[in-house]
Tab-separated table of C-alpha atoms in Angstrom:
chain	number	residue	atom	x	y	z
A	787	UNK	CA	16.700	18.163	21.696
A	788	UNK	CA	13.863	16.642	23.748
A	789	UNK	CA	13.073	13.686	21.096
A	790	UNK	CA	16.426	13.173	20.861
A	791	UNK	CA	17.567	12.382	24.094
A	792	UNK	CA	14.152	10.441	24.541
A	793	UNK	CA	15.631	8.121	21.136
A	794	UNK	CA	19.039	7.928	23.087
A	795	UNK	CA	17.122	6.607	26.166
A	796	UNK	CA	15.030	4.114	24.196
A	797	UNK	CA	18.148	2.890	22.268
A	798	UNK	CA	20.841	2.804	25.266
A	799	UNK	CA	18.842	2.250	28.339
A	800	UNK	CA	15.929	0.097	27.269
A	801	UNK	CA	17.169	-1.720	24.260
A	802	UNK	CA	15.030	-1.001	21.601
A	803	UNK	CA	16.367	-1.863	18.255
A	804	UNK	CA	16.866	1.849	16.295
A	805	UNK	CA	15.105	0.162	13.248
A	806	UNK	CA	11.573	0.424	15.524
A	807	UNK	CA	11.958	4.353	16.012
A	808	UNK	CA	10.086	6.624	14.324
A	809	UNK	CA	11.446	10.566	14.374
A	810	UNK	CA	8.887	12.904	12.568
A	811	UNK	CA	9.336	16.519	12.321
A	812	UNK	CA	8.116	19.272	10.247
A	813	UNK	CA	11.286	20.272	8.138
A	814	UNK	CA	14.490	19.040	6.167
A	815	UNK	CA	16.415	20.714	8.407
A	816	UNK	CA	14.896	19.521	11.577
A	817	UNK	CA	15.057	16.389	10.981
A	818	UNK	CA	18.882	16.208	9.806
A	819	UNK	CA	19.714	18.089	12.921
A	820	UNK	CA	17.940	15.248	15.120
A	821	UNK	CA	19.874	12.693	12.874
A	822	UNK	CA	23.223	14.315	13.509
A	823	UNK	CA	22.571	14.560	17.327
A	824	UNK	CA	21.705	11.125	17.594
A	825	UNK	CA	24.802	9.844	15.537
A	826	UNK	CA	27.208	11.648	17.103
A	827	UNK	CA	26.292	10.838	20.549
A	828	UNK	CA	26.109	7.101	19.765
A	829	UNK	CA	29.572	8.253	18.601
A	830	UNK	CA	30.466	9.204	21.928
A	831	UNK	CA	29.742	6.229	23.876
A	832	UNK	CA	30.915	4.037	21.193
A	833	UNK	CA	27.432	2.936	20.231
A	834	UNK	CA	27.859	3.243	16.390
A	835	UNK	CA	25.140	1.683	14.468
A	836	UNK	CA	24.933	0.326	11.128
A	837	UNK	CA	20.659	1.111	11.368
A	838	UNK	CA	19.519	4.825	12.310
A	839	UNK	CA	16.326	5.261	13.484
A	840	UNK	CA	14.290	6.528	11.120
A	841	UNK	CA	14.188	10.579	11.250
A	842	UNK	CA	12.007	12.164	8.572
A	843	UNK	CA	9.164	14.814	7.721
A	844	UNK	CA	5.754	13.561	7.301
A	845	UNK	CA	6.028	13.811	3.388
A	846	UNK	CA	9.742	12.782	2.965
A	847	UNK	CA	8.080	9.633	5.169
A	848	UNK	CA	5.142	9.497	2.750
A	849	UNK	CA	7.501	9.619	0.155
A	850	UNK	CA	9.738	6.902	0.502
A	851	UNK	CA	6.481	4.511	1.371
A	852	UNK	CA	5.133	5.829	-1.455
A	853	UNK	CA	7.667	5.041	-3.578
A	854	UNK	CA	7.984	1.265	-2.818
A	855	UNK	CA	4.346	0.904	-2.329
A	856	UNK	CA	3.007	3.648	-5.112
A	857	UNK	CA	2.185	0.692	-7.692
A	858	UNK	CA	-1.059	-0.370	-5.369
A	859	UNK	CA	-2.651	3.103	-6.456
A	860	UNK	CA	-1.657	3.363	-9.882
A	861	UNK	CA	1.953	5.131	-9.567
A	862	UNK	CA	5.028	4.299	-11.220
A	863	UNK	CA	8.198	4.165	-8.528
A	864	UNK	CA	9.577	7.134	-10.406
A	865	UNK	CA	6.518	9.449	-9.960
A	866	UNK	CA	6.991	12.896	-10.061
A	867	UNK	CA	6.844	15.296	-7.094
A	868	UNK	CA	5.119	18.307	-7.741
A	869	UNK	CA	7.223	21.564	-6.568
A	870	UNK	CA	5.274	25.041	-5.682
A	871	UNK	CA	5.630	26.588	-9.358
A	872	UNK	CA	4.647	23.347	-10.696
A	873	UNK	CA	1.385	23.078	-8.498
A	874	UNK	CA	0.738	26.613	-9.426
A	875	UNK	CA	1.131	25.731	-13.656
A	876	UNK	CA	-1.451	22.820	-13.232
A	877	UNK	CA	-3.850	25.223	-11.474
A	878	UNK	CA	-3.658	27.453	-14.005
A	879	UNK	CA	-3.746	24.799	-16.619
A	880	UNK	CA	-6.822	23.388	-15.138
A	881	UNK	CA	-8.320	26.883	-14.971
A	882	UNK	CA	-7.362	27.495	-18.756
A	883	UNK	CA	-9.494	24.498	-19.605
A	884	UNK	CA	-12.572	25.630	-17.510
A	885	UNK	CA	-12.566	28.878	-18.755
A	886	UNK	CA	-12.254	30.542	-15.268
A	887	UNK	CA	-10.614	33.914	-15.483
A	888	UNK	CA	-7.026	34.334	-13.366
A	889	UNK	CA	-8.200	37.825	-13.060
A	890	UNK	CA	-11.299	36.757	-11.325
A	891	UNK	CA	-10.090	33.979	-9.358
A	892	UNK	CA	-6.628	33.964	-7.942
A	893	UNK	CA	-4.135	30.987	-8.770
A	894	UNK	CA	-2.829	30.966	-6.338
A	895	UNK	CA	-5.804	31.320	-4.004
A	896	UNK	CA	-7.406	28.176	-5.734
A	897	UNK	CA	-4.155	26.473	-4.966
A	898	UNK	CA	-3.967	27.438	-1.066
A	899	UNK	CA	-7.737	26.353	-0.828
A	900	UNK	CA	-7.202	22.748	-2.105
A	901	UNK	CA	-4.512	22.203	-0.103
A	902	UNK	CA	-6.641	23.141	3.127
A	903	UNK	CA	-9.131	21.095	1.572
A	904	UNK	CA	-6.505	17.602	1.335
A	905	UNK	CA	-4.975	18.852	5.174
A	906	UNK	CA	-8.760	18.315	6.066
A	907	UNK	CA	-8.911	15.264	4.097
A	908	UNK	CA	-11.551	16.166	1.467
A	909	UNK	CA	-11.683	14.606	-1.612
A	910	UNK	CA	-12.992	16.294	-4.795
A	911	UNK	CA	-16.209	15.036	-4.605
A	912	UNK	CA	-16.793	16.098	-1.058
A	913	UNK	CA	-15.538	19.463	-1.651
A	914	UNK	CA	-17.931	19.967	-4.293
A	915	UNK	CA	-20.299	19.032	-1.653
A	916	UNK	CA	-19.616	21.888	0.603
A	917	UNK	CA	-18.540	24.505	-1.539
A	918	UNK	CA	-20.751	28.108	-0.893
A	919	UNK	CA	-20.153	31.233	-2.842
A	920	UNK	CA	-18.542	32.160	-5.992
A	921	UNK	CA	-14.640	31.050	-4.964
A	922	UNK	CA	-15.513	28.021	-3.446
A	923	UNK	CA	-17.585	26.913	-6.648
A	924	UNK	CA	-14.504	27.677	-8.334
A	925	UNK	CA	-12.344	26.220	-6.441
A	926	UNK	CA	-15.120	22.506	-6.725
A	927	UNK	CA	-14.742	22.989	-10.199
A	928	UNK	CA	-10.493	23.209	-10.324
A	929	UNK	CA	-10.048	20.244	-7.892
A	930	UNK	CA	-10.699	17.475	-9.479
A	931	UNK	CA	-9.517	18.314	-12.747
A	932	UNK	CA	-5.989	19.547	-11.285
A	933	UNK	CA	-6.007	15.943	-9.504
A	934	UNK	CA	-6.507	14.309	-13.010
A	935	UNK	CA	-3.767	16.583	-14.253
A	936	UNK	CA	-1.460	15.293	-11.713
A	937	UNK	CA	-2.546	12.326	-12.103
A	938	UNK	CA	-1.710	11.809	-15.785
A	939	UNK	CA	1.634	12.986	-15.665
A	940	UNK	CA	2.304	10.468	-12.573
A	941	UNK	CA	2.858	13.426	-10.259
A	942	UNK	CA	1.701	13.931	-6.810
A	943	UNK	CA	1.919	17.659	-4.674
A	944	UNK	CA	3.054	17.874	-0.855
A	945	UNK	CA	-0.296	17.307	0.485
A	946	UNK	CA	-1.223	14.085	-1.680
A	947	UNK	CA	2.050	12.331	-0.267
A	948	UNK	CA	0.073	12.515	2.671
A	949	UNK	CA	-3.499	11.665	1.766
A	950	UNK	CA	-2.355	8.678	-0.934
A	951	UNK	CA	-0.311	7.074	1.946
A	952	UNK	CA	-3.795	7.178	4.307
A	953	UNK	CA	-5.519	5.819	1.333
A	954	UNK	CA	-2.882	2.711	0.755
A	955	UNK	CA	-3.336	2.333	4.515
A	956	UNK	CA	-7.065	1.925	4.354
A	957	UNK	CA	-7.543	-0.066	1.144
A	958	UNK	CA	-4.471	-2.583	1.755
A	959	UNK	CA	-4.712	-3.713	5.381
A	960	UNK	CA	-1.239	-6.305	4.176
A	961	UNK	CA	1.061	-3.379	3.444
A	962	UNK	CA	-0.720	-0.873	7.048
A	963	UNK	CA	0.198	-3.914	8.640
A	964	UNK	CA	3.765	-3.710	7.134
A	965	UNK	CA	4.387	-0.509	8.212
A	966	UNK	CA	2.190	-0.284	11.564
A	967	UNK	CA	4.722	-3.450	12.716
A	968	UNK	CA	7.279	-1.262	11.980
A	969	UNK	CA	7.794	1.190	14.301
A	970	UNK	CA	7.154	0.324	18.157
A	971	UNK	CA	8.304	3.879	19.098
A	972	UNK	CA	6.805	6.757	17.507
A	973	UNK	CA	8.094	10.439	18.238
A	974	UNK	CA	6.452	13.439	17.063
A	975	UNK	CA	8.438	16.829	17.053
A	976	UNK	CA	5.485	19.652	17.907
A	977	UNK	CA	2.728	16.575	17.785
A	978	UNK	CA	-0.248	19.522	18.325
A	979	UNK	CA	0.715	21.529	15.196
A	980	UNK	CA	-0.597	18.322	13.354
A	981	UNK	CA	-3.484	18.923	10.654
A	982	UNK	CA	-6.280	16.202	10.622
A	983	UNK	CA	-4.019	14.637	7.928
A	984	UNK	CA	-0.777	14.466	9.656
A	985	UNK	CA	-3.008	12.878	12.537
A	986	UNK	CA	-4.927	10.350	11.093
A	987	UNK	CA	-1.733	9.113	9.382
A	988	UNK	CA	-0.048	8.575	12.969
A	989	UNK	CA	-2.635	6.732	14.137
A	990	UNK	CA	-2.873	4.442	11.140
A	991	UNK	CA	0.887	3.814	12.105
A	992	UNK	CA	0.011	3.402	15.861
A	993	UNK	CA	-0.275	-0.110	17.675
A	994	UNK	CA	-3.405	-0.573	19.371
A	995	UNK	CA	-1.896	-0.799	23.400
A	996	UNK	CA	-1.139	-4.319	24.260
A	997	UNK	CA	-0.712	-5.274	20.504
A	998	UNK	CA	2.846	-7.646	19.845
């Protein structure tokens, strides 16, 4: 309710076009709430808009960028999105081929700990670097081959919507620059819940102050 009204006040009391609005929430269902709020009290005072601001999650966001941009990292625009059971299958697929025993290792622990690992942004490599005990060695072992599984059948999970946006970001400054000019106004539902992901993602989309 808070963002919303603050979108209503941007749009209707200082003029800012609802094309440079950013929503971002944490779920579907937030974020079509916020969208409904805001459309029906344009509604009200007659304010109807043929552009929305833009109200998404940060992977639905990732997503759509993602999709236009994908090509720049090697993805078709029809890539796959990985769902939970599918995530879990490559795991196991990956542990198949490694010979590492589901009875000794966990699929769905391995799972849960590379996703922590991509929320803290670290790639295979680094992983492997930091990996102690038993699981973790594992886990450095999994990683990189589930990444090349996903890879080769042009699928990406929830967390690499994330991570291979920040990487188009940093490796074409022409398309950060596309979206970064964007959005002027960037609204964050529950901005401290972020994960170092989520967070180096918004500022990649942030304007330096003072920047036209």
């Amino acid at each position: 309710r808070v963002l919303t009204y603050k979108v209503l006040y941007l749009m209707i009391e200082k003029h800012i076009p609802p094309e440079a609005i950013l929503m971002v929430t944490f779920t579907n269902k937030a974020a079509k709430e916020m969208r409904g709020r805001i459309e029906q009290s344009l509604a009200k005072q007659t304010l109807r808009h043929a552009i929305h601001p833009t109200v998404a999650t940060f992977h639905s966001l990732c997503a759509k960028i993602l999709r236009v941009e994908g090509s720049h990292l090697g993805f078709s625009q029809k890539f796959v999105i990985y769902d939970s059971q599918d995530q879990i299958d490559a795991i196991k697929e990956a542990m198949k081929h490694l010979d590492i025993s589901q009875k000794d290792f966990k699929p769905h622990a391995i799972h849960s700990t590379i996703s922590e690992a991509k929320n803290e942004m670290l790639a295979p490599d680094e992983y492997v670097s930091l990996a102690k005990g038993t699981f973790q060695q594992a886990v450095a072992k999994v990683y990189p081959l589930y990444q090349k599984i996903l890879k080769a059948n042009d699928a990406l999970d929830f967390d690499d919507l994330i991570s291979y946006t920040i990487k188009l970001f940093r490796e074409n400054e022409a398309i950060h620059q596309k979206y970064r000019k964007r959005f002027s106004h960037i609204l964050i539902d529950e901005y401290q819940d972020t994960n170092r992901a989520q967070y180096t993602l918004t500022r990649l989309l942030v304007k330096p102050a003072g920047e036209q």
